[in-house]
Amino acid sequence: MKQTFGTSLGQSIQKQQSHQAKHDQSQTQKMMNQQQMRSLHMLELAQDALQDYLVEQMEGNPFIELADSPMESLENIYDLSREENSNLGELSLFDTLADRPIITIRDHLLHQILCYRDGDIRRLMIDLLDYLDDDGYIKLSPADLSNQLKVSQVLLSDALELLKNLDPAGIACQGLQEYWLLQIEQDSQAPDLAYLVVESYFEALTKREFSFIADSLQVDVADINHLLTYYKRLSTSPMSLYRNQFEESKAYIIPDLTIYKEDGDFKTIYHGGQKGQISFNQSYYNRMFKESAHDQEVQDYLKNHKSEYQALIASLNKREETLLKVMEAIVTIQKNYFLSNGAHLQDMRLQDVAEICKIHSSTVSRAIKDKYIYTSFGMLRLASLFSKTAHQEGQENKQLSEVHQLIKQLIDQEDKQKPLSDQKLQIQLEKEGYQLSRRVVAKYREELGIASSQGRKQR
């Protein structure tokens, strides 16, 4: 009887222990899942959103403190980098102006120009800023600019093209017509006739001669009215979308990473200013813990808040680790792109990076979302380094090299006084069996180092 009781008691204890173990395991798994979700959420946040998130965490935890601002932390990183290594190559381009917050549109443009290598073209780009009007246009003709600045037309054309591709796009266009053409070129959803009408009938468009345009193109007036609805959505000034943002709110973009070349290899700096900002007030915690020695509820409260801080730091560490890992994989795939200062972008998918990093492609997507990187040739969105392949553009049976060769051939044979626009190149390519969007044609032209139709036009 005693043996049976002892056995029963032992089994009961084992069941309780097993139940407790399962409960503890369940709680541990739940905490791990919560931590993973927190880490993924913080990975996805852009710099400003992450800063707001940390402020929220501080407000809900009396022991968390925030120190320097992100910009101050960023400046400290640059200063430290310069002190530790005087051979940072392209990183030396970030001088005093490039390191401070951007407070005007001119500063914003100059900030980007200073990311280019020092030389004639960079100095000319800076000089051209003095010719911008309030809308961001340069109304002087290339010939007049060439005479005033005493530079060759070729160098001027290159400098103007680089300026037009800065942020905001379209800076240094000669007027609304060129600016609209640029916007339409970059819009894969633009109506079929949108580019042609602006390119060939802009004066008639401004005079509201819609019937004349319709008759000339042999389309209905209703088709032209449809275009007018589209044109109303286009920006009328490169400055308009940015003037309030930069001059009134004094906004600025903080890069998440900087890449530079050193001793033949690419190095990456992570601008994790947030880690330096956040700290735990240990002395305050110790005092509270000591004073509540006989109050278990208060002690549990204190322990929970310390655990929350530790989880927050762990997520910040994970964010840094993942971003650096993803950037290393991107550099592996896009090495020619960085070596060519942005001239040769390779086809790259999220899955390509995910396979190298041994993580899920959705994690790569979170890592690159709204993230910026400094390079020697400008500040870029990480997402812009991912391009569609020729297969994705419908060219399953055509080689990319064949498309490049045909584009070059068409441009070599064009009338230099009436060069082919990207839309006309698209039409010619379509006749040869290449179904490409105008945006992709523009990308391939740029990969060949060929200027836009405006830049190739000989007067």
Coordinates of N, CA and C in Angstrom, one line a residue, residues 37-183:
M37 N 9.7 39.1 -33.6 CA 8.8 40.1 -34.3 C 9.3 41.5 -34.0
R38 N 9.8 41.8 -32.8 CA 10.3 43.1 -32.5 C 11.5 43.4 -33.4
S39 N 12.4 42.4 -33.5 CA 13.6 42.6 -34.3 C 13.3 42.8 -35.8
L40 N 12.3 42.1 -36.3 CA 11.9 42.3 -37.7 C 11.3 43.7 -37.9
H41 N 10.5 44.1 -36.9 CA 9.8 45.4 -37.0 C 10.9 46.5 -37.0
M42 N 11.9 46.4 -36.1 CA 12.9 47.4 -36.0 C 13.8 47.4 -37.3
L43 N 14.0 46.2 -37.9 CA 14.8 46.1 -39.1 C 14.1 46.9 -40.2
E44 N 12.8 46.9 -40.2 CA 12.1 47.5 -41.3 C 12.0 49.0 -41.2
L45 N 12.1 49.5 -40.0 CA 12.0 51.0 -39.8 C 13.1 51.8 -40.4
A46 N 12.7 52.9 -41.0 CA 13.7 53.9 -41.5 C 14.3 54.6 -40.3
Q47 N 15.3 55.4 -40.5 CA 16.0 56.1 -39.4 C 15.1 57.0 -38.6
D48 N 14.2 57.8 -39.2 CA 13.4 58.7 -38.5 C 12.3 57.9 -37.7
A49 N 11.8 56.8 -38.4 CA 10.8 56.0 -37.7 C 11.4 55.3 -36.5
L50 N 12.6 54.8 -36.7 CA 13.3 54.1 -35.6 C 13.5 55.0 -34.4
Q51 N 13.9 56.3 -34.7 CA 14.1 57.3 -33.7 C 12.8 57.5 -32.9
D52 N 11.7 57.6 -33.6 CA 10.3 57.8 -32.9 C 10.0 56.5 -32.1
Y53 N 10.3 55.4 -32.6 CA 10.1 54.1 -31.9 C 10.8 54.1 -30.5
L54 N 12.1 54.5 -30.6 CA 12.9 54.5 -29.4 C 12.4 55.5 -28.4
V55 N 11.9 56.6 -28.8 CA 11.3 57.6 -27.9 C 10.1 57.0 -27.2
E56 N 9.3 56.3 -28.0 CA 8.1 55.6 -27.4 C 8.5 54.6 -26.3
Q57 N 9.6 53.9 -26.6 CA 10.1 52.9 -25.6 C 10.6 53.6 -24.4
M58 N 11.3 54.7 -24.6 CA 11.8 55.5 -23.4 C 10.6 56.0 -22.6
E59 N 9.6 56.5 -23.2 CA 8.4 57.0 -22.5 C 7.7 56.0 -21.7
G60 N 7.8 54.7 -22.1 CA 7.1 53.6 -21.4 C 8.0 52.9 -20.4
N61 N 9.3 53.3 -20.4 CA 10.2 52.6 -19.5 C 11.1 53.7 -18.8
P62 N 10.9 53.9 -17.5 CA 11.5 55.0 -16.7 C 13.0 54.8 -16.6
F63 N 13.6 53.6 -17.0 CA 15.0 53.4 -16.8 C 15.8 53.6 -18.2
I64 N 15.0 53.8 -19.3 CA 15.7 54.0 -20.5 C 15.9 55.5 -20.8
E65 N 17.1 55.8 -21.2 CA 17.5 57.2 -21.5 C 18.1 57.3 -22.9
L66 N 17.8 58.5 -23.5 CA 18.3 58.7 -24.9 C 19.3 59.9 -24.8
A67 N 20.4 59.7 -25.5 CA 21.5 60.7 -25.4 C 21.5 61.6 -26.7
D68 N 22.5 61.4 -27.5 CA 22.8 62.3 -28.7 C 21.7 62.1 -29.7
S69 N 21.6 63.1 -30.6 CA 20.7 62.9 -31.7 C 21.4 62.1 -32.8
P70 N 20.6 61.5 -33.7 CA 21.2 60.7 -34.8 C 22.3 61.4 -35.6
M71 N 22.0 62.7 -35.9 CA 23.0 63.4 -36.7 C 24.3 63.6 -35.9
E72 N 24.2 63.9 -34.6 CA 25.4 64.0 -33.8 C 26.2 62.7 -33.7
S73 N 25.5 61.6 -33.6 CA 26.1 60.3 -33.6 C 26.8 60.1 -35.0
L74 N 26.1 60.5 -36.0 CA 26.7 60.3 -37.4 C 28.0 61.1 -37.5
E75 N 28.0 62.3 -37.1 CA 29.2 63.1 -37.2 C 30.3 62.5 -36.3
N76 N 30.0 62.0 -35.2 CA 31.0 61.3 -34.4 C 31.6 60.1 -35.1
I77 N 30.8 59.4 -35.8 CA 31.3 58.2 -36.6 C 32.3 58.7 -37.6
Y78 N 31.9 59.8 -38.4 CA 32.8 60.3 -39.4 C 34.1 60.8 -38.8
D79 N 34.0 61.5 -37.7 CA 35.2 62.1 -37.0 C 36.1 60.9 -36.6
L80 N 35.5 59.9 -35.9 CA 36.3 58.8 -35.4 C 37.0 58.0 -36.6
S81 N 36.2 57.9 -37.7 CA 36.8 57.2 -38.8 C 38.0 57.9 -39.4
R82 N 37.9 59.2 -39.5 CA 39.0 60.0 -40.0 C 40.2 59.9 -39.1
E83 N 40.0 59.9 -37.8 CA 41.1 59.8 -36.8 C 41.8 58.5 -36.9
E84 N 41.0 57.4 -37.0 CA 41.6 56.1 -37.0 C 42.2 55.7 -38.3
N85 N 41.8 56.3 -39.4 CA 42.3 55.9 -40.7 C 42.3 57.1 -41.7
S86 N 43.4 57.5 -42.1 CA 43.5 58.7 -42.9 C 43.4 58.3 -44.4
N87 N 43.2 57.0 -44.7 CA 43.2 56.6 -46.1 C 41.8 56.0 -46.4
L88 N 40.7 56.8 -46.1 CA 39.4 56.3 -46.4 C 38.9 56.6 -47.8
G89 N 39.8 57.1 -48.6 CA 39.5 57.2 -50.0 C 38.3 58.1 -50.2
E90 N 37.3 57.6 -50.9 CA 36.1 58.3 -51.2 C 35.4 58.9 -50.0
L91 N 35.6 58.4 -48.8 CA 34.9 58.9 -47.6 C 35.4 60.3 -47.3
S92 N 36.6 60.7 -47.8 CA 37.1 62.0 -47.5 C 36.3 63.1 -48.3
L93 N 35.5 62.7 -49.2 CA 34.6 63.6 -49.9 C 33.6 64.3 -48.9
F94 N 33.3 63.6 -47.8 CA 32.3 64.1 -46.9 C 32.9 65.2 -46.0
D95 N 33.0 66.4 -46.5 CA 33.6 67.4 -45.7 C 32.6 68.0 -44.7
T96 N 33.0 69.2 -44.2 CA 32.2 69.8 -43.1 C 30.7 70.0 -43.6
L97 N 30.6 70.5 -44.8 CA 29.2 70.8 -45.3 C 28.4 69.5 -45.5
A98 N 29.1 68.5 -46.0 CA 28.4 67.2 -46.3 C 28.0 66.5 -45.0
D99 N 28.6 66.8 -43.9 CA 28.3 66.2 -42.6 C 27.2 66.8 -41.8
R100 N 26.9 68.1 -42.1 CA 25.9 68.8 -41.3 C 24.5 68.6 -41.8
P101 N 23.5 68.9 -41.1 CA 22.1 68.8 -41.5 C 21.9 69.7 -42.7
I102 N 21.0 69.2 -43.6 CA 20.7 70.0 -44.8 C 19.5 70.9 -44.5
I103 N 19.7 72.2 -44.7 CA 18.7 73.1 -44.3 C 18.1 73.9 -45.5
T104 N 18.7 73.8 -46.7 CA 18.2 74.5 -47.9 C 18.3 73.5 -49.0
I105 N 17.5 73.8 -50.1 CA 17.6 73.0 -51.3 C 19.0 73.1 -51.9
R106 N 19.6 74.2 -51.9 CA 21.0 74.4 -52.4 C 21.9 73.5 -51.6
D107 N 21.8 73.5 -50.3 CA 22.7 72.7 -49.5 C 22.4 71.2 -49.8
H108 N 21.2 70.9 -50.0 CA 20.8 69.5 -50.4 C 21.5 69.0 -51.7
L109 N 21.5 69.9 -52.7 CA 22.1 69.6 -54.0 C 23.6 69.6 -53.8
L110 N 24.2 70.5 -53.1 CA 25.6 70.6 -52.9 C 26.1 69.3 -52.1
H111 N 25.3 68.9 -51.2 CA 25.6 67.8 -50.4 C 25.8 66.5 -51.3
Q112 N 24.9 66.4 -52.3 CA 25.0 65.3 -53.2 C 26.2 65.4 -54.2
I113 N 26.4 66.6 -54.7 CA 27.5 66.9 -55.6 C 28.9 66.5 -55.0
L114 N 29.0 66.8 -53.7 CA 30.3 66.6 -53.0 C 30.6 65.1 -52.8
C115 N 29.6 64.3 -53.2 CA 29.8 62.8 -53.1 C 30.5 62.3 -54.4
Y116 N 30.6 63.2 -55.4 CA 31.4 62.8 -56.6 C 32.9 63.1 -56.4
R117 N 33.7 62.4 -57.2 CA 35.1 62.6 -57.1 C 35.4 64.1 -57.4
D118 N 36.4 64.6 -56.8 CA 36.9 66.0 -57.1 C 37.4 66.0 -58.5
G119 N 37.0 67.0 -59.2 CA 37.5 67.2 -60.6 C 36.7 68.3 -61.3
D120 N 37.0 68.4 -62.6 CA 36.4 69.5 -63.4 C 34.9 69.4 -63.4
I121 N 34.4 68.1 -63.6 CA 32.9 68.0 -63.7 C 32.2 68.3 -62.4
R122 N 32.8 68.0 -61.2 CA 32.2 68.3 -60.0 C 32.2 69.8 -59.7
R123 N 33.3 70.4 -60.1 CA 33.4 71.9 -59.9 C 32.4 72.6 -60.8
L124 N 32.2 72.1 -62.0 CA 31.3 72.7 -63.0 C 29.8 72.5 -62.4
M125 N 29.5 71.4 -61.9 CA 28.2 71.1 -61.3 C 27.9 72.2 -60.2
I126 N 28.9 72.4 -59.4 CA 28.8 73.4 -58.3 C 28.5 74.8 -58.9
D127 N 29.3 75.2 -59.9 CA 29.1 76.5 -60.6 C 27.7 76.6 -61.2
L128 N 27.2 75.5 -61.7 CA 25.9 75.6 -62.4 C 24.8 75.9 -61.4
L129 N 25.0 75.6 -60.1 CA 23.9 75.9 -59.1 C 23.6 77.4 -59.1
D130 N 24.6 78.2 -59.4 CA 24.3 79.7 -59.4 C 23.4 80.1 -60.5
Y131 N 23.2 79.2 -61.5 CA 22.3 79.6 -62.7 C 20.9 79.0 -62.5
L132 N 20.6 78.3 -61.4 CA 19.3 77.8 -61.2 C 18.3 78.9 -60.8
D133 N 17.1 78.9 -61.4 CA 16.1 79.9 -61.0 C 15.3 79.3 -59.9
D134 N 14.3 80.1 -59.5 CA 13.5 79.7 -58.3 C 12.8 78.3 -58.5
D135 N 12.5 77.9 -59.8 CA 11.8 76.7 -60.1 C 12.8 75.5 -60.3
G136 N 14.1 75.8 -60.2 CA 15.1 74.8 -60.4 C 15.6 74.6 -61.8
Y137 N 15.1 75.5 -62.7 CA 15.5 75.4 -64.1 C 16.8 76.3 -64.4
I138 N 17.5 75.9 -65.5 CA 18.5 76.8 -66.1 C 18.1 77.2 -67.4
K139 N 17.7 78.4 -67.6 CA 17.0 78.9 -68.8 C 18.0 79.3 -69.9
L140 N 19.3 79.5 -69.5 CA 20.3 79.8 -70.5 C 20.5 78.6 -71.4
S141 N 20.8 78.9 -72.7 CA 21.1 77.8 -73.6 C 22.5 77.2 -73.3
P142 N 22.7 75.9 -73.7 CA 24.0 75.3 -73.5 C 25.1 76.1 -74.1
A143 N 24.9 76.8 -75.3 CA 25.9 77.6 -75.9 C 26.3 78.8 -75.1
D144 N 25.3 79.5 -74.5 CA 25.5 80.6 -73.7 C 26.2 80.2 -72.4
L145 N 25.8 79.1 -71.8 CA 26.5 78.6 -70.6 C 27.9 78.2 -70.9
S146 N 28.1 77.6 -72.0 CA 29.5 77.2 -72.4 C 30.4 78.4 -72.5
N147 N 29.9 79.5 -73.1 CA 30.7 80.7 -73.3 C 30.9 81.4 -71.9
Q148 N 29.9 81.5 -71.1 CA 30.0 82.2 -69.8 C 31.0 81.4 -68.8
L149 N 30.9 80.1 -68.9 CA 31.7 79.3 -67.9 C 33.0 78.9 -68.5
K150 N 33.2 79.2 -69.8 CA 34.4 78.8 -70.5 C 34.8 77.4 -70.4
V151 N 33.8 76.5 -70.7 CA 34.0 75.1 -70.7 C 33.5 74.5 -72.0
S152 N 33.9 73.3 -72.3 CA 33.5 72.7 -73.6 C 32.0 72.2 -73.5
Q153 N 31.4 72.1 -74.6 CA 30.0 71.7 -74.7 C 29.9 70.2 -74.1
V154 N 30.9 69.4 -74.4 CA 30.8 68.0 -73.9 C 30.8 67.9 -72.4
L155 N 31.8 68.7 -71.8 CA 31.8 68.7 -70.3 C 30.6 69.3 -69.7
L156 N 30.0 70.3 -70.3 CA 28.8 71.0 -69.9 C 27.6 70.0 -69.9
S157 N 27.6 69.3 -71.1 CA 26.5 68.3 -71.3 C 26.5 67.2 -70.2
D158 N 27.7 66.7 -69.9 CA 27.9 65.7 -68.9 C 27.5 66.2 -67.5
A159 N 27.9 67.5 -67.2 CA 27.6 68.0 -65.9 C 26.0 68.3 -65.7
L160 N 25.4 68.7 -66.8 CA 24.0 68.9 -66.7 C 23.2 67.6 -66.6
E161 N 23.6 66.6 -67.3 CA 23.0 65.3 -67.1 C 23.1 64.8 -65.7
L162 N 24.2 64.9 -65.1 CA 24.4 64.5 -63.7 C 23.5 65.3 -62.7
L163 N 23.4 66.6 -63.0 CA 22.6 67.4 -62.1 C 21.1 67.0 -62.2
K164 N 20.7 66.7 -63.4 CA 19.3 66.3 -63.7 C 18.9 65.0 -62.9
N165 N 19.9 64.2 -62.6 CA 19.7 62.9 -62.0 C 19.8 63.0 -60.5
L166 N 20.1 64.2 -59.9 CA 20.2 64.4 -58.5 C 18.8 64.4 -57.9
D167 N 18.7 64.5 -56.6 CA 17.4 64.6 -56.0 C 17.2 66.1 -55.5
P168 N 16.2 66.8 -56.0 CA 15.0 66.3 -56.8 C 15.4 66.2 -58.3
A169 N 14.9 65.1 -58.9 CA 15.1 64.8 -60.3 C 14.6 66.0 -61.2
G170 N 15.3 66.3 -62.2 CA 14.9 67.4 -63.1 C 15.6 68.7 -62.8
I171 N 16.3 68.8 -61.8 CA 17.1 70.0 -61.5 C 18.0 70.3 -62.7
A172 N 18.0 71.6 -63.2 CA 18.9 72.0 -64.3 C 18.3 71.8 -65.6
C173 N 17.0 71.3 -65.7 CA 16.3 71.2 -67.0 C 16.2 72.6 -67.5
Q174 N 16.0 72.7 -68.9 CA 15.9 74.1 -69.5 C 14.5 74.7 -69.3
G175 N 13.5 73.8 -69.0 CA 12.2 74.4 -68.8 C 11.2 73.2 -68.6
L176 N 9.9 73.6 -68.6 CA 8.8 72.6 -68.3 C 8.8 71.5 -69.3
Q177 N 9.1 71.8 -70.6 CA 9.0 70.7 -71.6 C 10.0 69.6 -71.3
E178 N 11.3 70.0 -71.0 CA 12.3 69.0 -70.7 C 12.0 68.3 -69.4
Y179 N 11.5 69.0 -68.4 CA 11.2 68.4 -67.1 C 10.1 67.4 -67.2
W180 N 9.0 67.7 -68.0 CA 8.0 66.8 -68.2 C 8.5 65.5 -69.0
L181 N 9.3 65.7 -70.0 CA 9.8 64.6 -70.7 C 10.6 63.6 -69.8
L182 N 11.4 64.2 -68.8 CA 12.1 63.5 -67.9 C 11.2 62.6 -67.0
Q183 N 10.1 63.3 -66.5 CA 9.2 62.6 -65.6 C 8.5 61.5 -66.4

